[in-house]
mmCIF file of C-alpha atoms and ligand atoms in Angstrom:
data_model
loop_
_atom_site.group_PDB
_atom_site.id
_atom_site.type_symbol
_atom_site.label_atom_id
_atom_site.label_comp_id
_atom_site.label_asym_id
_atom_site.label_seq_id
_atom_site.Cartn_x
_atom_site.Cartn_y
_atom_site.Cartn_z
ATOM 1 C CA UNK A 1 -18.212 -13.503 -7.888
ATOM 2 C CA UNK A 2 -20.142 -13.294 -4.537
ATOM 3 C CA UNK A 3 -19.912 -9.566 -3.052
ATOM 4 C CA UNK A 4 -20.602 -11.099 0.739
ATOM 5 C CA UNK A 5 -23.352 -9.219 0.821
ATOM 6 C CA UNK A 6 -21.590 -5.880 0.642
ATOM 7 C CA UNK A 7 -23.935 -2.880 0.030
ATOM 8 C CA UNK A 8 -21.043 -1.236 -2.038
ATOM 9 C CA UNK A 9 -21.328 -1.507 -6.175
ATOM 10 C CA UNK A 10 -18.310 -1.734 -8.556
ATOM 11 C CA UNK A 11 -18.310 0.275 -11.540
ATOM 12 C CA UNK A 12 -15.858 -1.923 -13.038
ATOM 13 C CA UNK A 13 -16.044 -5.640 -13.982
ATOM 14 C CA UNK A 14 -13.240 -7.230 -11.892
ATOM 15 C CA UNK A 15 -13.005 -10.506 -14.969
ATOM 16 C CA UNK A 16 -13.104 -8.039 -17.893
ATOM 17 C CA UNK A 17 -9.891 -7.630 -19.832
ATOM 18 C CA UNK A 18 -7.796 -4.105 -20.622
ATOM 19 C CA UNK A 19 -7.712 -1.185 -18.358
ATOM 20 C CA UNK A 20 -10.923 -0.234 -16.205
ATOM 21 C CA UNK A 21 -11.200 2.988 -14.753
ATOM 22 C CA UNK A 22 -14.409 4.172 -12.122
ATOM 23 C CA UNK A 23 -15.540 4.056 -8.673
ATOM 24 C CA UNK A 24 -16.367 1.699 -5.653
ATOM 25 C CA UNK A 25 -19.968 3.574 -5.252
ATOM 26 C CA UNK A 26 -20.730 3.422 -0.919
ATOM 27 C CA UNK A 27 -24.208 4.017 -0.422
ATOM 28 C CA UNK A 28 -23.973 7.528 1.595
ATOM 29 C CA UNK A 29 -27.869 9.232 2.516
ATOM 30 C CA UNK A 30 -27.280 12.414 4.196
ATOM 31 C CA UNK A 31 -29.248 15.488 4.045
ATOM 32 C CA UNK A 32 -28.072 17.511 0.672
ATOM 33 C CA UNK A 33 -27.903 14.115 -1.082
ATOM 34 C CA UNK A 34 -30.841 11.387 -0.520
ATOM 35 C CA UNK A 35 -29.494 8.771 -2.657
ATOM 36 C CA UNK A 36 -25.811 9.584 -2.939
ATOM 37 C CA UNK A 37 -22.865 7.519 -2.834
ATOM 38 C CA UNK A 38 -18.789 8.010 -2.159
ATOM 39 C CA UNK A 39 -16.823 7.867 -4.822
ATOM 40 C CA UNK A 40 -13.673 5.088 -4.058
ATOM 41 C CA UNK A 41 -11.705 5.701 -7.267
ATOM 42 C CA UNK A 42 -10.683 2.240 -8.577
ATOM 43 C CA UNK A 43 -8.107 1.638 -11.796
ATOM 44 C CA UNK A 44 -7.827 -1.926 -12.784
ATOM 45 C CA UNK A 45 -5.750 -3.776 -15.539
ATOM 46 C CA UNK A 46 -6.225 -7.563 -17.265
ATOM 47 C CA UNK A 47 -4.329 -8.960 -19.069
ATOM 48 C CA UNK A 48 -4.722 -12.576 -19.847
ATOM 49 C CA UNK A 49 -3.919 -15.185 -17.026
ATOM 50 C CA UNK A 50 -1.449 -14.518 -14.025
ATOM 51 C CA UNK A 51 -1.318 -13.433 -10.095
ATOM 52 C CA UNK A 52 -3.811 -10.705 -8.756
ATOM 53 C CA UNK A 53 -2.318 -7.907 -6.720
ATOM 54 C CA UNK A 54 -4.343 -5.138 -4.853
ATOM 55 C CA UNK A 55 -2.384 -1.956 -4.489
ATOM 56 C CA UNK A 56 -3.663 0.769 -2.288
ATOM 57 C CA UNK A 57 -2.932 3.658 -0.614
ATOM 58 C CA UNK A 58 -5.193 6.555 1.679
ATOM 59 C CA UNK A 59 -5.781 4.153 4.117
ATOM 60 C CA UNK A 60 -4.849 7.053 6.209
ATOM 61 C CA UNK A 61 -5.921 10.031 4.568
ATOM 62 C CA UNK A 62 -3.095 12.236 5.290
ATOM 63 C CA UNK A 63 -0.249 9.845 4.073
ATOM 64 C CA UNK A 64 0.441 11.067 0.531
ATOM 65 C CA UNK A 65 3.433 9.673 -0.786
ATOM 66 C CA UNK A 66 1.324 6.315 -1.959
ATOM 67 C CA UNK A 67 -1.631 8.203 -3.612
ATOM 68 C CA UNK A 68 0.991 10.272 -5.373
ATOM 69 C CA UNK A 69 2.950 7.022 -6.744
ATOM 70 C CA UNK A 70 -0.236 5.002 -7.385
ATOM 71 C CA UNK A 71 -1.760 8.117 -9.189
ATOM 72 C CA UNK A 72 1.091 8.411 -11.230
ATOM 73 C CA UNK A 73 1.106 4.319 -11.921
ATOM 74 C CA UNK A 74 -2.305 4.523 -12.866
ATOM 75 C CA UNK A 75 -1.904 6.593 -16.229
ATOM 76 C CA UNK A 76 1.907 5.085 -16.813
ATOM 77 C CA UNK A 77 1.273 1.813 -17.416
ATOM 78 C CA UNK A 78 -0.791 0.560 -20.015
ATOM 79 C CA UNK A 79 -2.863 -3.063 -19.714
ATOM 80 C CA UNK A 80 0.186 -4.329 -22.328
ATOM 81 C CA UNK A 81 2.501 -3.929 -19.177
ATOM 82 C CA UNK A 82 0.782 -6.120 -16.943
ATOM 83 C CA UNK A 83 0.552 -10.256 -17.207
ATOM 84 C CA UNK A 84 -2.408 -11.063 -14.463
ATOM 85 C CA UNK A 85 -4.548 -8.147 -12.750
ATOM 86 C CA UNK A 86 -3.637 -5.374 -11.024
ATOM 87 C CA UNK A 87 -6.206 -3.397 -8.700
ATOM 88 C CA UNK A 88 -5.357 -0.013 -7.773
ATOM 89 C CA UNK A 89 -7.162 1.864 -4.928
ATOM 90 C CA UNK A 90 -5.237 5.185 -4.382
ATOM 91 C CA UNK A 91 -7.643 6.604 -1.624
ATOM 92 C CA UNK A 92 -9.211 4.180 -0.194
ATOM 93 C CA UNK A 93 -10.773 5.711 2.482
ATOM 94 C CA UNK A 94 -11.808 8.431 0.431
ATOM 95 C CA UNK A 95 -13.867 10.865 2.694
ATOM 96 C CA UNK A 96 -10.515 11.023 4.881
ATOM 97 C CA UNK A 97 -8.232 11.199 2.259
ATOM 98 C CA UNK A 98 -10.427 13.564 0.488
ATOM 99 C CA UNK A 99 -9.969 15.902 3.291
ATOM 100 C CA UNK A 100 -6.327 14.807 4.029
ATOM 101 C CA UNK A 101 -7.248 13.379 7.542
ATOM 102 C CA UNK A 102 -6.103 10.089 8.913
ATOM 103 C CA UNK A 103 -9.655 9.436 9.637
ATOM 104 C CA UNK A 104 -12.704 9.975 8.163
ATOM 105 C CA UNK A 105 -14.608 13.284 8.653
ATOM 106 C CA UNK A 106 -18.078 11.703 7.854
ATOM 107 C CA UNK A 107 -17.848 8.604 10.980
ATOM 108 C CA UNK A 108 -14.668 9.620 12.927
ATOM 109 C CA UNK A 109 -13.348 6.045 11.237
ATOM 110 C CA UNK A 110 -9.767 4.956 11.381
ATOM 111 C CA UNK A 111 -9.834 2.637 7.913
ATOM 112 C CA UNK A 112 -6.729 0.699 9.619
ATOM 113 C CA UNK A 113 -8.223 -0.240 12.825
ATOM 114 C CA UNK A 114 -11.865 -1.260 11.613
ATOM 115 C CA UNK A 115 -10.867 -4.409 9.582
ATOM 116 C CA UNK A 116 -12.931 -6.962 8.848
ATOM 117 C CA UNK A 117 -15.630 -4.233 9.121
ATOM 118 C CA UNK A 118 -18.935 -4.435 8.702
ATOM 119 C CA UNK A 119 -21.300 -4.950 5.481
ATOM 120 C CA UNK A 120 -23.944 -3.067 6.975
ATOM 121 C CA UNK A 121 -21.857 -0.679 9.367
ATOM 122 C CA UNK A 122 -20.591 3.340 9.269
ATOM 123 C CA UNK A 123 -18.732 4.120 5.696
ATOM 124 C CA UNK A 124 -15.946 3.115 7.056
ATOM 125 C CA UNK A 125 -16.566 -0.484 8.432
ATOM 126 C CA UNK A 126 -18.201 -1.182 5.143
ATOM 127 C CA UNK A 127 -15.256 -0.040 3.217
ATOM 128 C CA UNK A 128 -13.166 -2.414 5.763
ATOM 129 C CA UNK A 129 -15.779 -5.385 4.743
ATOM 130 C CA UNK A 130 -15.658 -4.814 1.247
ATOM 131 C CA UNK A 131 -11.731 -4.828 1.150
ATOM 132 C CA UNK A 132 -11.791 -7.734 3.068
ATOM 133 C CA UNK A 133 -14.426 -10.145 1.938
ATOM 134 C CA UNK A 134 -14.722 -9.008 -1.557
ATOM 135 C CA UNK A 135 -11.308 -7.392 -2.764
ATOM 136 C CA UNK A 136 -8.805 -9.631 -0.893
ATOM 137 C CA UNK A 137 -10.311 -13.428 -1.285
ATOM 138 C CA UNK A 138 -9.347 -12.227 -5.356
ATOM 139 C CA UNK A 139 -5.810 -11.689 -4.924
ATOM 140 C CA UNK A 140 -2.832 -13.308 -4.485
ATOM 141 C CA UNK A 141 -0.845 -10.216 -3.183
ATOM 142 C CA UNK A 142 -1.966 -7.180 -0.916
ATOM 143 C CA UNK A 143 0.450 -3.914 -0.822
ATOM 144 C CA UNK A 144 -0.669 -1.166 1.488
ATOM 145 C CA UNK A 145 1.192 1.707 1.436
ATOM 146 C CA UNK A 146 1.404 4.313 4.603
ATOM 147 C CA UNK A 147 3.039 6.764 5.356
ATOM 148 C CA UNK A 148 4.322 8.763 8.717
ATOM 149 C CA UNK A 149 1.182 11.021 8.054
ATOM 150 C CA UNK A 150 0.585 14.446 9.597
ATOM 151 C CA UNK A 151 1.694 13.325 13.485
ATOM 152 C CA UNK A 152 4.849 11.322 12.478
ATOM 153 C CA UNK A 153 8.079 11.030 9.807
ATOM 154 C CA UNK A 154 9.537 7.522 8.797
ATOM 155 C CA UNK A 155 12.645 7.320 6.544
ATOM 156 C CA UNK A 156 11.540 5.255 3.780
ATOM 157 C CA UNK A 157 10.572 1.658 5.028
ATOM 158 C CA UNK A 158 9.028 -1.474 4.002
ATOM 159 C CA UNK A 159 7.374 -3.848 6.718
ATOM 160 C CA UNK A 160 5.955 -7.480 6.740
ATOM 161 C CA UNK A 161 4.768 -9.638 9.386
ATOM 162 C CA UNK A 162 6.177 -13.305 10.071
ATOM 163 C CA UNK A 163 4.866 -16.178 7.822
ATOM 164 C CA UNK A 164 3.049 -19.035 8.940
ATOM 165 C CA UNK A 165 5.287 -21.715 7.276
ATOM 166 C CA UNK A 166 8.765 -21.802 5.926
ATOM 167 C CA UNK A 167 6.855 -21.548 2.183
ATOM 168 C CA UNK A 168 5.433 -18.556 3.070
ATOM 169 C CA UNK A 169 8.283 -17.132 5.424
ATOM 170 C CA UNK A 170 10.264 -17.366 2.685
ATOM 171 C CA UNK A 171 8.168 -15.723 -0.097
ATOM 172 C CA UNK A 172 7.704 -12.863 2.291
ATOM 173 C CA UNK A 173 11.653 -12.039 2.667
ATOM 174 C CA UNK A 174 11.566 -12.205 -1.058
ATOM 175 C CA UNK A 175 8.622 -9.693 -1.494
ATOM 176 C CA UNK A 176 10.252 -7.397 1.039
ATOM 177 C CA UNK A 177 13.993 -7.541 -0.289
ATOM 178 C CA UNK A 178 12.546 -7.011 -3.711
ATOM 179 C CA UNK A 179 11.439 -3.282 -2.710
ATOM 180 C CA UNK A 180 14.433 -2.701 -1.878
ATOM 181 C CA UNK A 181 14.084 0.497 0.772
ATOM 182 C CA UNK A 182 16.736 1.177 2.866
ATOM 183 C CA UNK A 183 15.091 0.129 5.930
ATOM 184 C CA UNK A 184 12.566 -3.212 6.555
ATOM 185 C CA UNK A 185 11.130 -3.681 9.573
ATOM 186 C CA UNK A 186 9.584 -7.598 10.843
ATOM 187 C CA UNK A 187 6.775 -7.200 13.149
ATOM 188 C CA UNK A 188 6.753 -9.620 16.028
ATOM 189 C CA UNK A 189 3.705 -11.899 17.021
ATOM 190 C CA UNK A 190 0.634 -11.848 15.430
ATOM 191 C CA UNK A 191 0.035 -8.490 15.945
ATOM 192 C CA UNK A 192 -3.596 -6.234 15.859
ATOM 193 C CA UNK A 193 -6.102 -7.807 14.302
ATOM 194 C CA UNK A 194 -8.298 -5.155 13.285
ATOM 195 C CA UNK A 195 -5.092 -3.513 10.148
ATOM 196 C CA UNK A 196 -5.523 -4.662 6.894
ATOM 197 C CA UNK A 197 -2.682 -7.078 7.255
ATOM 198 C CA UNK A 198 -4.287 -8.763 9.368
ATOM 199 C CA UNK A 199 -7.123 -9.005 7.329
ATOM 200 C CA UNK A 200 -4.657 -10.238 4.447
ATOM 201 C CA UNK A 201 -3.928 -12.836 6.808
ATOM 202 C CA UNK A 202 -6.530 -13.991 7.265
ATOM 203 C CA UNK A 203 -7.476 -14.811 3.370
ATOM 204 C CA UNK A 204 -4.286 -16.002 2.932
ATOM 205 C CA UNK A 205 -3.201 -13.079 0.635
ATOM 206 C CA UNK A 206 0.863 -12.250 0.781
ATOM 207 C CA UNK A 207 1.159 -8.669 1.855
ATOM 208 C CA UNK A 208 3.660 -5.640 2.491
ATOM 209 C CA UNK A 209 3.211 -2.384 4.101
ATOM 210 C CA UNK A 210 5.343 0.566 3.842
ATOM 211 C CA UNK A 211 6.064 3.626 6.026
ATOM 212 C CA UNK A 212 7.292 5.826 3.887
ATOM 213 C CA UNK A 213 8.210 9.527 5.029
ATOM 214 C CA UNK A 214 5.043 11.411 6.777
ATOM 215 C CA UNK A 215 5.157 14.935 8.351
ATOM 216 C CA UNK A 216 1.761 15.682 6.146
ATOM 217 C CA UNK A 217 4.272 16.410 2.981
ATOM 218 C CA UNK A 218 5.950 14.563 0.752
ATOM 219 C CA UNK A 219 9.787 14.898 -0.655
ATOM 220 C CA UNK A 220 11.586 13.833 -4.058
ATOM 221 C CA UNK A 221 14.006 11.266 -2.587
ATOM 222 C CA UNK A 222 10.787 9.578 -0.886
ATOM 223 C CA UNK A 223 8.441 9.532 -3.356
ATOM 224 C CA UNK A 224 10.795 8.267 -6.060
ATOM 225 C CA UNK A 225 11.846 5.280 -3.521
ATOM 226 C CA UNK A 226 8.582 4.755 -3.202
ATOM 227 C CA UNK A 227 7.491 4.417 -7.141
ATOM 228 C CA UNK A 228 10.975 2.399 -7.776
ATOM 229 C CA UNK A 229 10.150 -0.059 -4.853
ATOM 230 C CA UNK A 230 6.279 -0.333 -6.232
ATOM 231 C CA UNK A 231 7.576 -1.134 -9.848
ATOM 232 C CA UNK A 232 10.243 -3.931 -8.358
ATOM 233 C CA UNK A 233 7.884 -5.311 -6.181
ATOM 234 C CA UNK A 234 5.154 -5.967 -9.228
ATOM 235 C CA UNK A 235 7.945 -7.320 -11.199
ATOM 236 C CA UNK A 236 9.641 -9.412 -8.630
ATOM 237 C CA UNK A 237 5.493 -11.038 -8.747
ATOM 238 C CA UNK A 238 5.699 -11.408 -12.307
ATOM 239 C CA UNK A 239 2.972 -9.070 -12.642
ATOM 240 C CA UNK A 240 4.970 -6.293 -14.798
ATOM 241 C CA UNK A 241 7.699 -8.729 -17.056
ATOM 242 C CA UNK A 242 8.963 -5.982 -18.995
ATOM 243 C CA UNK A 243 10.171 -4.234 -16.270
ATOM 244 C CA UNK A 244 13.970 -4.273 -15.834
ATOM 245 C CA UNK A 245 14.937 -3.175 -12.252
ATOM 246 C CA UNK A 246 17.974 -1.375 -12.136
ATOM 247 C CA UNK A 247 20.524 -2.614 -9.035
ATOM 248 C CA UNK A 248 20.007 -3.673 -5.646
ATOM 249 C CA UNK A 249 21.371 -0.599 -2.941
ATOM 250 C CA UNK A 250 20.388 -2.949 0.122
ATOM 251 C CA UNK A 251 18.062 -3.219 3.084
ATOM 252 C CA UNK A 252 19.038 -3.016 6.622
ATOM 253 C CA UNK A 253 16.666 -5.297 8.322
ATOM 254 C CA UNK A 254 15.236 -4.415 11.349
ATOM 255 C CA UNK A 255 12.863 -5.683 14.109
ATOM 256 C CA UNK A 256 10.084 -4.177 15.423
ATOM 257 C CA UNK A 257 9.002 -5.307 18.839
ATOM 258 C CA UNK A 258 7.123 -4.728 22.567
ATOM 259 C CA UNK A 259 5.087 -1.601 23.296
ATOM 260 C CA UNK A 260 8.121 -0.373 25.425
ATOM 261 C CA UNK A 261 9.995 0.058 22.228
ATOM 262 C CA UNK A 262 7.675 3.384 22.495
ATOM 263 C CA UNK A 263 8.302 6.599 24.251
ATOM 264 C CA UNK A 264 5.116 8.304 25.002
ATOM 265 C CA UNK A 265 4.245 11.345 26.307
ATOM 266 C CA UNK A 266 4.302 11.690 30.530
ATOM 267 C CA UNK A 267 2.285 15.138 30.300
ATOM 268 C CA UNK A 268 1.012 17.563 28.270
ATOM 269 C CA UNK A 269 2.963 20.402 27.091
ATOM 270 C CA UNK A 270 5.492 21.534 24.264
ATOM 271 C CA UNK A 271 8.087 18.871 23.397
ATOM 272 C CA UNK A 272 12.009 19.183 22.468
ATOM 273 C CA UNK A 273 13.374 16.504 21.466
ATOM 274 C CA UNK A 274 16.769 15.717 22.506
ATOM 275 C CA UNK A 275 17.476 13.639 19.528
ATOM 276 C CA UNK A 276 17.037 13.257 15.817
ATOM 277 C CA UNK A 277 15.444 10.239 13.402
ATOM 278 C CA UNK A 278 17.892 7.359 12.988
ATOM 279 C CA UNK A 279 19.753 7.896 15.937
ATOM 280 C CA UNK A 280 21.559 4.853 18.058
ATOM 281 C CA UNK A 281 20.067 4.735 21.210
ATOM 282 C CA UNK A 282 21.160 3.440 24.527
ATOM 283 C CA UNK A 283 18.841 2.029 27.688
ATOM 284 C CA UNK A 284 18.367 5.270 29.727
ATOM 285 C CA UNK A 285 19.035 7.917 27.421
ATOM 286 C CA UNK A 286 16.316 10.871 27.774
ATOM 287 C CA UNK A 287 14.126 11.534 24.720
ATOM 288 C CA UNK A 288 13.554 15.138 25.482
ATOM 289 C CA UNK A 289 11.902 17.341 27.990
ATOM 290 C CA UNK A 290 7.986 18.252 27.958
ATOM 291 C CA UNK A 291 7.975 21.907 28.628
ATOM 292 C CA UNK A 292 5.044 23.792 30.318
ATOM 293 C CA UNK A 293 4.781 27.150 29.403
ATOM 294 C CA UNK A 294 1.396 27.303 30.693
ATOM 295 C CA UNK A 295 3.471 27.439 34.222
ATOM 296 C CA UNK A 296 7.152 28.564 33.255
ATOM 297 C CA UNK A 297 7.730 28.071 36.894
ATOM 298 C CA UNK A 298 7.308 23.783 36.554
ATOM 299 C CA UNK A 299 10.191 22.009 36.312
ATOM 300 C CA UNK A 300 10.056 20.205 32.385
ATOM 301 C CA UNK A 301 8.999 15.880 32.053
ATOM 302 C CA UNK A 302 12.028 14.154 30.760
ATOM 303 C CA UNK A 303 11.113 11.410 29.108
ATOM 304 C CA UNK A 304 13.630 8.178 28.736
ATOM 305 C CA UNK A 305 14.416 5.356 26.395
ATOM 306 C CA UNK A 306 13.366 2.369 27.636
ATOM 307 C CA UNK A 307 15.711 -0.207 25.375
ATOM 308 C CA UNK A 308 18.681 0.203 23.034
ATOM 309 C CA UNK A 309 17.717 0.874 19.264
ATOM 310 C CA UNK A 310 17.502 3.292 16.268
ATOM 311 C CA UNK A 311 14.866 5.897 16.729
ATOM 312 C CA UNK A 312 12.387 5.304 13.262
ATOM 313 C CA UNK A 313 9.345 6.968 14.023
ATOM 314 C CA UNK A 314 9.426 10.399 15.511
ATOM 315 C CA UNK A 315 6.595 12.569 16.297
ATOM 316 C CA UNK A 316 6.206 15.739 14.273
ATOM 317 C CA UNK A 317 3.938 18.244 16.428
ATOM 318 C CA UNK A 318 5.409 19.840 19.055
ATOM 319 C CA UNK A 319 2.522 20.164 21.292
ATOM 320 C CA UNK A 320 1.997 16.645 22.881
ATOM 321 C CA UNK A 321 -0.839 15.457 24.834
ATOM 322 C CA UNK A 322 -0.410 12.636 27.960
ATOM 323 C CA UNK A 323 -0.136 9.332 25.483
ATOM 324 C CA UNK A 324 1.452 10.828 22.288
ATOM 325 C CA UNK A 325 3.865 8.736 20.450
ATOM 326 C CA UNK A 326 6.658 10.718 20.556
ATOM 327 C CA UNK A 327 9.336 8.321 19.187
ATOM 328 C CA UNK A 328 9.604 4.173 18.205
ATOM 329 C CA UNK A 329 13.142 1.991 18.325
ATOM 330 C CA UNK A 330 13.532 -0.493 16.468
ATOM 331 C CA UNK A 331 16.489 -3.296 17.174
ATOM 332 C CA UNK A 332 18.604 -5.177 14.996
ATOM 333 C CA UNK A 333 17.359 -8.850 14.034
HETATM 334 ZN ZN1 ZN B 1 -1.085 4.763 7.865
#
């Protein structure tokens, strides 16, 4: 296997059978440690011949419910479990999820926006390089598991983009029905090009994201969605045979569409909101009001809804700078 000239070395063999357990080792020279490296933690199981999935989580640093269920995954299942190879990188960008930050502490690096990266780059654009030209052109299917994180809750969601042919169309609703969360979303158009579905796309890998939860905690009902609609998932991909998922409880689908599907901030200030996650929305209706205690005497910014919908994103902190996200619709397909 070429490593596209990636400066990053494996500590496990990615053809060796049985369960592998070590670290991605990213070359990392900084004052207290000349010759250092970050550790990626990386868990992988073979088991004879079959599809190649890549499961990952701490893309964002400070989404936890997916390094929780992908910790817990790691010392459940046993290399007996699995027909084919699963990769499992819990924290994948590790400084940030190290420190529970979205983005890393040692480049200021948003893993999610710096795909394909770059081999020789910051830590984080040669994490994004190694995911992409060396993890990815491996596998057959790419899960990538957010979360709300510390700025913003979800309910529990699971999101795909369109496929380029009926085939693949078609495989996706599968993959996405098969988690089985009570909310998936379809993103319209092609999208950003620098998230790692995009880079997915790109090698022709299947993927699925999640949102699932946020608010920088995590709950029961959330996390055991999440670890029930992981273990379908690698099932429904014949990865995990022995598996036997219990019944369906249904998906409302969902679209996700324009930026004015948004409602950001109009000023800085303290926001109240004026409505709750999963609420029906109508064209007009105000958001809430951006107070300014800083000068009691100012009138508060109402802020509007732009297009009917169901509010699934909502902003956590109250204080809110000119920009903020402070809540996303999405409409009915
Ligand atoms: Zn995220």
């Amino acid at each position: 296997m070429s490593e596209q000239n990636s400066l990053i070395h494996s500590e496990i063999d990615f053809d060796r059978e049985g369960k592998q357990t070590g670290f991605l080792r990213l070359p990392y020279s900084v004052h207290r440690s000349a010759y250092g490296w970050i550790p990626v933690p990386i868990v992988m199981f073979k088991n004879g011949s079959g599809p190649t999935a890549l499961l990952m989580s701490g893309n964002h640093g400070d989404e936890y419910e997916g390094q929780i269920a992908l910790t817990k995954l790691s010392q459940d299942l046993g290399p007996g479990d699995i027909t084919g190879r699963l990769i499992i990188l819990p924290m994948a960008n590790y400084p940030a999820a190290h420190d529970g930050l979205r983005t890393s502490p040692f480049d200021g690096g948003n893993l999610n926006r710096s795909f394909p990266g770059d081999a020789t780059g910051t830590p984080t654009q040669m994490m994004a390089h190694y995911i992409e030209e060396v993890l990815l052109p491996q596998c057959d299917y790419f899960f990538d598991l957010h979360s709300g994180g510390s700025s913003l809750r979800y309910p529990a969601t699971v999101l795909r983009g369109r496929g380029d042919t009926a085939e693949q169309e078609a495989a996706l609703e599968a993959l996405q029905m098969s988690f089985d969360a009570p909310f998936g979303f379809i993103f319209g158009g092609r999208g950003e090009p620098r998230v790692s579905s995009a880079a997915a796309r790109r090698k022709g890998v299947l993927s699925l994201t999640t949102e699932l939860g946020g608010a920088g905690t995590v709950t029961p009902e959330i996390l055991a969605l999440a670890e029930r609609g992981v273990q379908r998932l690698l099932h429904h991909i014949g990865l995990l045979p022995g598996h036997e998922p219990d019944a369906t409880r249904g998906m409302r689908k969902m679209e996700l569409t324009g930026p004015d599907y948004f409602v950001y901030a109009r000023d800085e200030g303290l926001f109240e909101p004026y409505v709750e996650l999963l609420t029906e929305i109508k064209k007009g209706q105000a958001a809430g009001a951006i107070h300014h205690p800083e000068t009691p005497w100012v009138e508060p910014t109402i802020c509007h809804f732009e297009h009917d919908g169901l509010t699934i994103c909502q902003r956590i902190p109250a204080r809110v700078q000119r920009g903020d996200c402070l809540f996303h619709l999405a409409t009915n397909i």
